[in-house]
Every structure is written in C-alpha cells, then in structure tokens.
C-alpha cells in the first residue's frame, strides 16, 4: 500500500498536533499531492539502516527470534489506517518498533515521547497486538 492512500503511524502525531517535525497541514498536503516525495532525508535514511542493528541487539538481549519481513498493514475495519512495522516476535503477538534518536537519554526518563507513542499506539490498534516493544539507540551514531 502506498503511504499516500492512508494514515500511517508516522502521520498520527502530526495530525494530533504533537509532532516536532510536521503539522497536520503538512500531512494533508503530502496526501493530496501526486508528486509528494516520501523518500528519506539523511537522518531518516540513517535511522532505517540502524533499525536492523537495533533489532538484532534486541533479539539477542531478549533471546527471541524476530520476523522482519513485514509488508504494509491495513486495519480490517478502517482500511485508510495503514502502517509498516519493523518486526514481530516470532510465536508471540508482540511488535517491535526500533528507534534511533539523537539527544539525551534522560529525555526518555518519563517514557516514550508522545510523538513516538502515538505511532506505536497506531500500530497496536491496527494489528491488535498484545504490546509494542520499543528498543532505542541513542545519538544515531552521527558521523562528523
């Protein structure tokens, strides 16, 4: 499914006015623009490359096997709610959503920041999973 034809996990915080990166209007304009570019910028591209490392570390630490061959998901009752999850724990109804972030780990002291929490709540809703685990790599391994 093309991201243009539905509301994905990364759209939710913006729609709710909780994203530090884009607004609800930005999401709307992306969805109606036939030439909208959904390709990653350098930071997002690095984060996607790091997902595999984060998932591998998670699997080893928790002694689980992950299924990372995921396709787009679509809610059965509300087909415009879509998403792409990073992994499922094999044999369990548990999603794993890897994050690589910059900044101080203390920013996560009170839990998952709201803009990521809305994303994983969206995935939990459309998959009816038991829970979503969110392993995090801090500082994004920024190179100078």
mmCIF file with all atom_site columns, C-alpha atoms in Angstrom:
data_model
loop_
_atom_site.group_PDB
_atom_site.id
_atom_site.type_symbol
_atom_site.label_atom_id
_atom_site.label_alt_id
_atom_site.label_comp_id
_atom_site.label_asym_id
_atom_site.label_entity_id
_atom_site.label_seq_id
_atom_site.pdbx_PDB_ins_code
_atom_site.Cartn_x
_atom_site.Cartn_y
_atom_site.Cartn_z
_atom_site.occupancy
_atom_site.B_iso_or_equiv
_atom_site.pdbx_formal_charge
_atom_site.auth_seq_id
_atom_site.auth_comp_id
_atom_site.auth_asym_id
_atom_site.auth_atom_id
_atom_site.pdbx_PDB_model_num
ATOM 1   C CA . UNK A 1 1   ? 0.000   0.000   0.000  1.00 0.00 ? 1   UNK A CA 1
ATOM 2   C CA . UNK A 1 2   ? 1.261   3.444   -0.895 1.00 0.00 ? 2   UNK A CA 1
ATOM 3   C CA . UNK A 1 3   ? 1.677   5.808   2.094  1.00 0.00 ? 3   UNK A CA 1
ATOM 4   C CA . UNK A 1 4   ? -0.270  8.408   0.147  1.00 0.00 ? 4   UNK A CA 1
ATOM 5   C CA . UNK A 1 5   ? -3.509  6.432   0.415  1.00 0.00 ? 5   UNK A CA 1
ATOM 6   C CA . UNK A 1 6   ? -3.813  6.176   4.154  1.00 0.00 ? 6   UNK A CA 1
ATOM 7   C CA . UNK A 1 7   ? -2.875  7.411   7.584  1.00 0.00 ? 7   UNK A CA 1
ATOM 8   C CA . UNK A 1 8   ? 0.325   5.765   8.758  1.00 0.00 ? 8   UNK A CA 1
ATOM 9   C CA . UNK A 1 9   ? 1.920   5.611   12.154 1.00 0.00 ? 9   UNK A CA 1
ATOM 10  C CA . UNK A 1 10  ? 4.294   8.487   11.454 1.00 0.00 ? 10  UNK A CA 1
ATOM 11  C CA . UNK A 1 11  ? 1.332   10.682  10.419 1.00 0.00 ? 11  UNK A CA 1
ATOM 12  C CA . UNK A 1 12  ? -0.571  10.370  13.692 1.00 0.00 ? 12  UNK A CA 1
ATOM 13  C CA . UNK A 1 13  ? 1.479   12.739  15.871 1.00 0.00 ? 13  UNK A CA 1
ATOM 14  C CA . UNK A 1 14  ? 1.368   15.426  13.173 1.00 0.00 ? 14  UNK A CA 1
ATOM 15  C CA . UNK A 1 15  ? -2.394  15.080  12.759 1.00 0.00 ? 15  UNK A CA 1
ATOM 16  C CA . UNK A 1 16  ? -2.797  15.409  16.526 1.00 0.00 ? 16  UNK A CA 1
ATOM 17  C CA . UNK A 1 17  ? -0.530  18.476  16.659 1.00 0.00 ? 17  UNK A CA 1
ATOM 18  C CA . UNK A 1 18  ? 2.135   16.590  18.635 1.00 0.00 ? 18  UNK A CA 1
ATOM 19  C CA . UNK A 1 19  ? 4.947   16.265  16.092 1.00 0.00 ? 19  UNK A CA 1
ATOM 20  C CA . UNK A 1 20  ? 8.036   18.448  16.310 1.00 0.00 ? 20  UNK A CA 1
ATOM 21  C CA . UNK A 1 21  ? 8.708   17.786  12.600 1.00 0.00 ? 21  UNK A CA 1
ATOM 22  C CA . UNK A 1 22  ? 5.480   18.421  10.705 1.00 0.00 ? 22  UNK A CA 1
ATOM 23  C CA . UNK A 1 23  ? 1.914   19.621  11.080 1.00 0.00 ? 23  UNK A CA 1
ATOM 24  C CA . UNK A 1 24  ? -1.496  18.222  10.179 1.00 0.00 ? 24  UNK A CA 1
ATOM 25  C CA . UNK A 1 25  ? -1.492  20.536  7.161  1.00 0.00 ? 25  UNK A CA 1
ATOM 26  C CA . UNK A 1 26  ? 1.844   19.052  6.037  1.00 0.00 ? 26  UNK A CA 1
ATOM 27  C CA . UNK A 1 27  ? 0.312   15.555  6.183  1.00 0.00 ? 27  UNK A CA 1
ATOM 28  C CA . UNK A 1 28  ? -2.749  16.712  4.247  1.00 0.00 ? 28  UNK A CA 1
ATOM 29  C CA . UNK A 1 29  ? -0.620  18.348  1.544  1.00 0.00 ? 29  UNK A CA 1
ATOM 30  C CA . UNK A 1 30  ? 1.518   15.197  1.219  1.00 0.00 ? 30  UNK A CA 1
ATOM 31  C CA . UNK A 1 31  ? -1.590  13.053  0.763  1.00 0.00 ? 31  UNK A CA 1
ATOM 32  C CA . UNK A 1 32  ? -3.199  15.230  -1.923 1.00 0.00 ? 32  UNK A CA 1
ATOM 33  C CA . UNK A 1 33  ? -0.010  15.970  -3.869 1.00 0.00 ? 33  UNK A CA 1
ATOM 34  C CA . UNK A 1 34  ? 0.570   13.368  -6.619 1.00 0.00 ? 34  UNK A CA 1
ATOM 35  C CA . UNK A 1 35  ? 4.265   14.304  -6.701 1.00 0.00 ? 35  UNK A CA 1
ATOM 36  C CA . UNK A 1 36  ? 4.760   14.038  -2.932 1.00 0.00 ? 36  UNK A CA 1
ATOM 37  C CA . UNK A 1 37  ? 8.217   12.710  -2.145 1.00 0.00 ? 37  UNK A CA 1
ATOM 38  C CA . UNK A 1 38  ? 8.185   10.149  0.658  1.00 0.00 ? 38  UNK A CA 1
ATOM 39  C CA . UNK A 1 39  ? 11.893  9.377   0.373  1.00 0.00 ? 39  UNK A CA 1
ATOM 40  C CA . UNK A 1 40  ? 14.051  9.681   3.466  1.00 0.00 ? 40  UNK A CA 1
ATOM 41  C CA . UNK A 1 41  ? 16.324  12.581  4.253  1.00 0.00 ? 41  UNK A CA 1
ATOM 42  C CA . UNK A 1 42  ? 19.834  11.736  5.522  1.00 0.00 ? 42  UNK A CA 1
ATOM 43  C CA . UNK A 1 43  ? 18.765  11.410  9.152  1.00 0.00 ? 43  UNK A CA 1
ATOM 44  C CA . UNK A 1 44  ? 15.779  9.175   8.361  1.00 0.00 ? 44  UNK A CA 1
ATOM 45  C CA . UNK A 1 45  ? 17.866  7.064   5.981  1.00 0.00 ? 45  UNK A CA 1
ATOM 46  C CA . UNK A 1 46  ? 20.493  6.526   8.688  1.00 0.00 ? 46  UNK A CA 1
ATOM 47  C CA . UNK A 1 47  ? 17.747  5.586   11.129 1.00 0.00 ? 47  UNK A CA 1
ATOM 48  C CA . UNK A 1 48  ? 16.377  2.977   8.732  1.00 0.00 ? 48  UNK A CA 1
ATOM 49  C CA . UNK A 1 49  ? 19.839  1.470   8.290  1.00 0.00 ? 49  UNK A CA 1
ATOM 50  C CA . UNK A 1 50  ? 20.276  1.334   12.056 1.00 0.00 ? 50  UNK A CA 1
ATOM 51  C CA . UNK A 1 51  ? 16.936  -0.455  12.556 1.00 0.00 ? 51  UNK A CA 1
ATOM 52  C CA . UNK A 1 52  ? 18.468  -3.808  11.641 1.00 0.00 ? 52  UNK A CA 1
ATOM 53  C CA . UNK A 1 53  ? 21.259  -3.351  14.181 1.00 0.00 ? 53  UNK A CA 1
ATOM 54  C CA . UNK A 1 54  ? 18.801  -2.294  16.896 1.00 0.00 ? 54  UNK A CA 1
ATOM 55  C CA . UNK A 1 55  ? 16.526  -5.257  16.148 1.00 0.00 ? 55  UNK A CA 1
ATOM 56  C CA . UNK A 1 56  ? 19.480  -7.650  16.236 1.00 0.00 ? 56  UNK A CA 1
ATOM 57  C CA . UNK A 1 57  ? 20.590  -6.276  19.610 1.00 0.00 ? 57  UNK A CA 1
ATOM 58  C CA . UNK A 1 58  ? 17.009  -6.531  20.905 1.00 0.00 ? 58  UNK A CA 1
ATOM 59  C CA . UNK A 1 59  ? 16.668  -10.153 19.755 1.00 0.00 ? 59  UNK A CA 1
ATOM 60  C CA . UNK A 1 60  ? 19.978  -11.167 21.338 1.00 0.00 ? 60  UNK A CA 1
ATOM 61  C CA . UNK A 1 61  ? 19.264  -9.329  24.602 1.00 0.00 ? 61  UNK A CA 1
ATOM 62  C CA . UNK A 1 62  ? 15.760  -10.804 24.970 1.00 0.00 ? 62  UNK A CA 1
ATOM 63  C CA . UNK A 1 63  ? 16.664  -14.190 23.469 1.00 0.00 ? 63  UNK A CA 1
ATOM 64  C CA . UNK A 1 64  ? 13.870  -14.080 20.903 1.00 0.00 ? 64  UNK A CA 1
ATOM 65  C CA . UNK A 1 65  ? 13.637  -14.555 17.161 1.00 0.00 ? 65  UNK A CA 1
ATOM 66  C CA . UNK A 1 66  ? 12.191  -11.737 15.085 1.00 0.00 ? 66  UNK A CA 1
ATOM 67  C CA . UNK A 1 67  ? 10.272  -11.729 11.826 1.00 0.00 ? 67  UNK A CA 1
ATOM 68  C CA . UNK A 1 68  ? 11.457  -8.629  9.977  1.00 0.00 ? 68  UNK A CA 1
ATOM 69  C CA . UNK A 1 69  ? 9.888   -9.478  6.612  1.00 0.00 ? 69  UNK A CA 1
ATOM 70  C CA . UNK A 1 70  ? 6.950   -7.176  7.066  1.00 0.00 ? 70  UNK A CA 1
ATOM 71  C CA . UNK A 1 71  ? 4.683   -5.624  4.490  1.00 0.00 ? 71  UNK A CA 1
ATOM 72  C CA . UNK A 1 72  ? 2.280   -2.743  4.874  1.00 0.00 ? 72  UNK A CA 1
ATOM 73  C CA . UNK A 1 73  ? -0.547  -3.400  7.273  1.00 0.00 ? 73  UNK A CA 1
ATOM 74  C CA . UNK A 1 74  ? -4.102  -2.205  6.942  1.00 0.00 ? 74  UNK A CA 1
ATOM 75  C CA . UNK A 1 75  ? -6.843  -2.051  9.545  1.00 0.00 ? 75  UNK A CA 1
ATOM 76  C CA . UNK A 1 76  ? -9.650  -4.507  8.741  1.00 0.00 ? 76  UNK A CA 1
ATOM 77  C CA . UNK A 1 77  ? -12.476 -2.148  9.659  1.00 0.00 ? 77  UNK A CA 1
ATOM 78  C CA . UNK A 1 78  ? -10.868 1.184   8.734  1.00 0.00 ? 78  UNK A CA 1
ATOM 79  C CA . UNK A 1 79  ? -8.742  0.464   5.635  1.00 0.00 ? 79  UNK A CA 1
ATOM 80  C CA . UNK A 1 80  ? -7.356  4.006   5.480  1.00 0.00 ? 80  UNK A CA 1
ATOM 81  C CA . UNK A 1 81  ? -5.390  3.244   8.679  1.00 0.00 ? 81  UNK A CA 1
ATOM 82  C CA . UNK A 1 82  ? -2.140  1.718   7.489  1.00 0.00 ? 82  UNK A CA 1
ATOM 83  C CA . UNK A 1 83  ? 1.339   1.058   8.762  1.00 0.00 ? 83  UNK A CA 1
ATOM 84  C CA . UNK A 1 84  ? 4.613   -0.707  8.367  1.00 0.00 ? 84  UNK A CA 1
ATOM 85  C CA . UNK A 1 85  ? 6.063   -2.294  11.480 1.00 0.00 ? 85  UNK A CA 1
ATOM 86  C CA . UNK A 1 86  ? 9.725   -3.134  11.981 1.00 0.00 ? 86  UNK A CA 1
ATOM 87  C CA . UNK A 1 87  ? 9.300   -6.669  13.381 1.00 0.00 ? 87  UNK A CA 1
ATOM 88  C CA . UNK A 1 88  ? 7.152   -9.218  15.168 1.00 0.00 ? 88  UNK A CA 1
ATOM 89  C CA . UNK A 1 89  ? 8.480   -11.539 17.842 1.00 0.00 ? 89  UNK A CA 1
ATOM 90  C CA . UNK A 1 90  ? 8.082   -14.990 16.306 1.00 0.00 ? 90  UNK A CA 1
ATOM 91  C CA . UNK A 1 91  ? 5.471   -17.061 18.108 1.00 0.00 ? 91  UNK A CA 1
ATOM 92  C CA . UNK A 1 92  ? 4.113   -14.066 20.030 1.00 0.00 ? 92  UNK A CA 1
ATOM 93  C CA . UNK A 1 93  ? 1.627   -11.307 19.325 1.00 0.00 ? 93  UNK A CA 1
ATOM 94  C CA . UNK A 1 94  ? 4.240   -8.638  20.088 1.00 0.00 ? 94  UNK A CA 1
ATOM 95  C CA . UNK A 1 95  ? 5.524   -5.915  17.768 1.00 0.00 ? 95  UNK A CA 1
ATOM 96  C CA . UNK A 1 96  ? 8.988   -4.395  17.957 1.00 0.00 ? 96  UNK A CA 1
ATOM 97  C CA . UNK A 1 97  ? 9.460   -0.834  16.696 1.00 0.00 ? 97  UNK A CA 1
ATOM 98  C CA . UNK A 1 98  ? 13.150  0.185   16.647 1.00 0.00 ? 98  UNK A CA 1
ATOM 99  C CA . UNK A 1 99  ? 14.166  3.816   17.126 1.00 0.00 ? 99  UNK A CA 1
ATOM 100 C CA . UNK A 1 100 ? 17.464  5.615   16.697 1.00 0.00 ? 100 UNK A CA 1
ATOM 101 C CA . UNK A 1 101 ? 17.351  9.076   18.187 1.00 0.00 ? 101 UNK A CA 1
ATOM 102 C CA . UNK A 1 102 ? 19.636  11.997  18.881 1.00 0.00 ? 102 UNK A CA 1
ATOM 103 C CA . UNK A 1 103 ? 19.774  13.743  22.180 1.00 0.00 ? 103 UNK A CA 1
ATOM 104 C CA . UNK A 1 104 ? 19.944  12.871  25.798 1.00 0.00 ? 104 UNK A CA 1
ATOM 105 C CA . UNK A 1 105 ? 18.550  9.513   27.010 1.00 0.00 ? 105 UNK A CA 1
ATOM 106 C CA . UNK A 1 106 ? 17.180  11.445  30.002 1.00 0.00 ? 106 UNK A CA 1
ATOM 107 C CA . UNK A 1 107 ? 14.555  12.850  27.612 1.00 0.00 ? 107 UNK A CA 1
ATOM 108 C CA . UNK A 1 108 ? 13.043  9.356   27.737 1.00 0.00 ? 108 UNK A CA 1
ATOM 109 C CA . UNK A 1 109 ? 13.073  9.233   31.555 1.00 0.00 ? 109 UNK A CA 1
ATOM 110 C CA . UNK A 1 110 ? 9.296   9.620   31.729 1.00 0.00 ? 110 UNK A CA 1
ATOM 111 C CA . UNK A 1 111 ? 8.718   7.048   28.972 1.00 0.00 ? 111 UNK A CA 1
ATOM 112 C CA . UNK A 1 112 ? 8.361   7.083   25.224 1.00 0.00 ? 112 UNK A CA 1
ATOM 113 C CA . UNK A 1 113 ? 7.974   10.654  23.890 1.00 0.00 ? 113 UNK A CA 1
ATOM 114 C CA . UNK A 1 114 ? 4.396   11.368  22.819 1.00 0.00 ? 114 UNK A CA 1
ATOM 115 C CA . UNK A 1 115 ? 5.238   11.668  19.104 1.00 0.00 ? 115 UNK A CA 1
ATOM 116 C CA . UNK A 1 116 ? 6.603   8.090   19.118 1.00 0.00 ? 116 UNK A CA 1
ATOM 117 C CA . UNK A 1 117 ? 3.922   6.848   21.499 1.00 0.00 ? 117 UNK A CA 1
ATOM 118 C CA . UNK A 1 118 ? 1.194   7.870   19.038 1.00 0.00 ? 118 UNK A CA 1
ATOM 119 C CA . UNK A 1 119 ? 2.969   5.882   16.309 1.00 0.00 ? 119 UNK A CA 1
ATOM 120 C CA . UNK A 1 120 ? 3.213   2.671   18.330 1.00 0.00 ? 120 UNK A CA 1
ATOM 121 C CA . UNK A 1 121 ? -0.354  3.089   19.626 1.00 0.00 ? 121 UNK A CA 1
ATOM 122 C CA . UNK A 1 122 ? -1.499  3.340   15.995 1.00 0.00 ? 122 UNK A CA 1
ATOM 123 C CA . UNK A 1 123 ? 0.351   0.103   15.132 1.00 0.00 ? 123 UNK A CA 1
ATOM 124 C CA . UNK A 1 124 ? -1.088  -1.623  18.201 1.00 0.00 ? 124 UNK A CA 1
ATOM 125 C CA . UNK A 1 125 ? -4.597  -0.565  17.190 1.00 0.00 ? 125 UNK A CA 1
ATOM 126 C CA . UNK A 1 126 ? -4.377  -1.772  13.591 1.00 0.00 ? 126 UNK A CA 1
ATOM 127 C CA . UNK A 1 127 ? -2.693  -5.074  14.494 1.00 0.00 ? 127 UNK A CA 1
ATOM 128 C CA . UNK A 1 128 ? -4.490  -5.864  17.757 1.00 0.00 ? 128 UNK A CA 1
ATOM 129 C CA . UNK A 1 129 ? -1.147  -6.920  19.212 1.00 0.00 ? 129 UNK A CA 1
ATOM 130 C CA . UNK A 1 130 ? -0.541  -7.659  22.868 1.00 0.00 ? 130 UNK A CA 1
ATOM 131 C CA . UNK A 1 131 ? 2.121   -4.939  23.183 1.00 0.00 ? 131 UNK A CA 1
ATOM 132 C CA . UNK A 1 132 ? 4.755   -2.977  21.275 1.00 0.00 ? 132 UNK A CA 1
ATOM 133 C CA . UNK A 1 133 ? 8.352   -3.027  22.498 1.00 0.00 ? 133 UNK A CA 1
ATOM 134 C CA . UNK A 1 134 ? 10.471  -0.018  21.555 1.00 0.00 ? 134 UNK A CA 1
ATOM 135 C CA . UNK A 1 135 ? 14.242  -0.584  21.707 1.00 0.00 ? 135 UNK A CA 1
ATOM 136 C CA . UNK A 1 136 ? 16.197  2.657   21.302 1.00 0.00 ? 136 UNK A CA 1
ATOM 137 C CA . UNK A 1 137 ? 19.701  3.522   20.115 1.00 0.00 ? 137 UNK A CA 1
ATOM 138 C CA . UNK A 1 138 ? 20.632  6.999   21.318 1.00 0.00 ? 138 UNK A CA 1
ATOM 139 C CA . UNK A 1 139 ? 22.751  9.540   19.393 1.00 0.00 ? 139 UNK A CA 1
ATOM 140 C CA . UNK A 1 140 ? 22.084  7.992   15.966 1.00 0.00 ? 140 UNK A CA 1
ATOM 141 C CA . UNK A 1 141 ? 25.784  7.302   15.528 1.00 0.00 ? 141 UNK A CA 1
ATOM 142 C CA . UNK A 1 142 ? 26.291  10.666  13.927 1.00 0.00 ? 142 UNK A CA 1
ATOM 143 C CA . UNK A 1 143 ? 29.453  10.877  11.873 1.00 0.00 ? 143 UNK A CA 1
ATOM 144 C CA . UNK A 1 144 ? 31.486  14.031  11.510 1.00 0.00 ? 144 UNK A CA 1
#
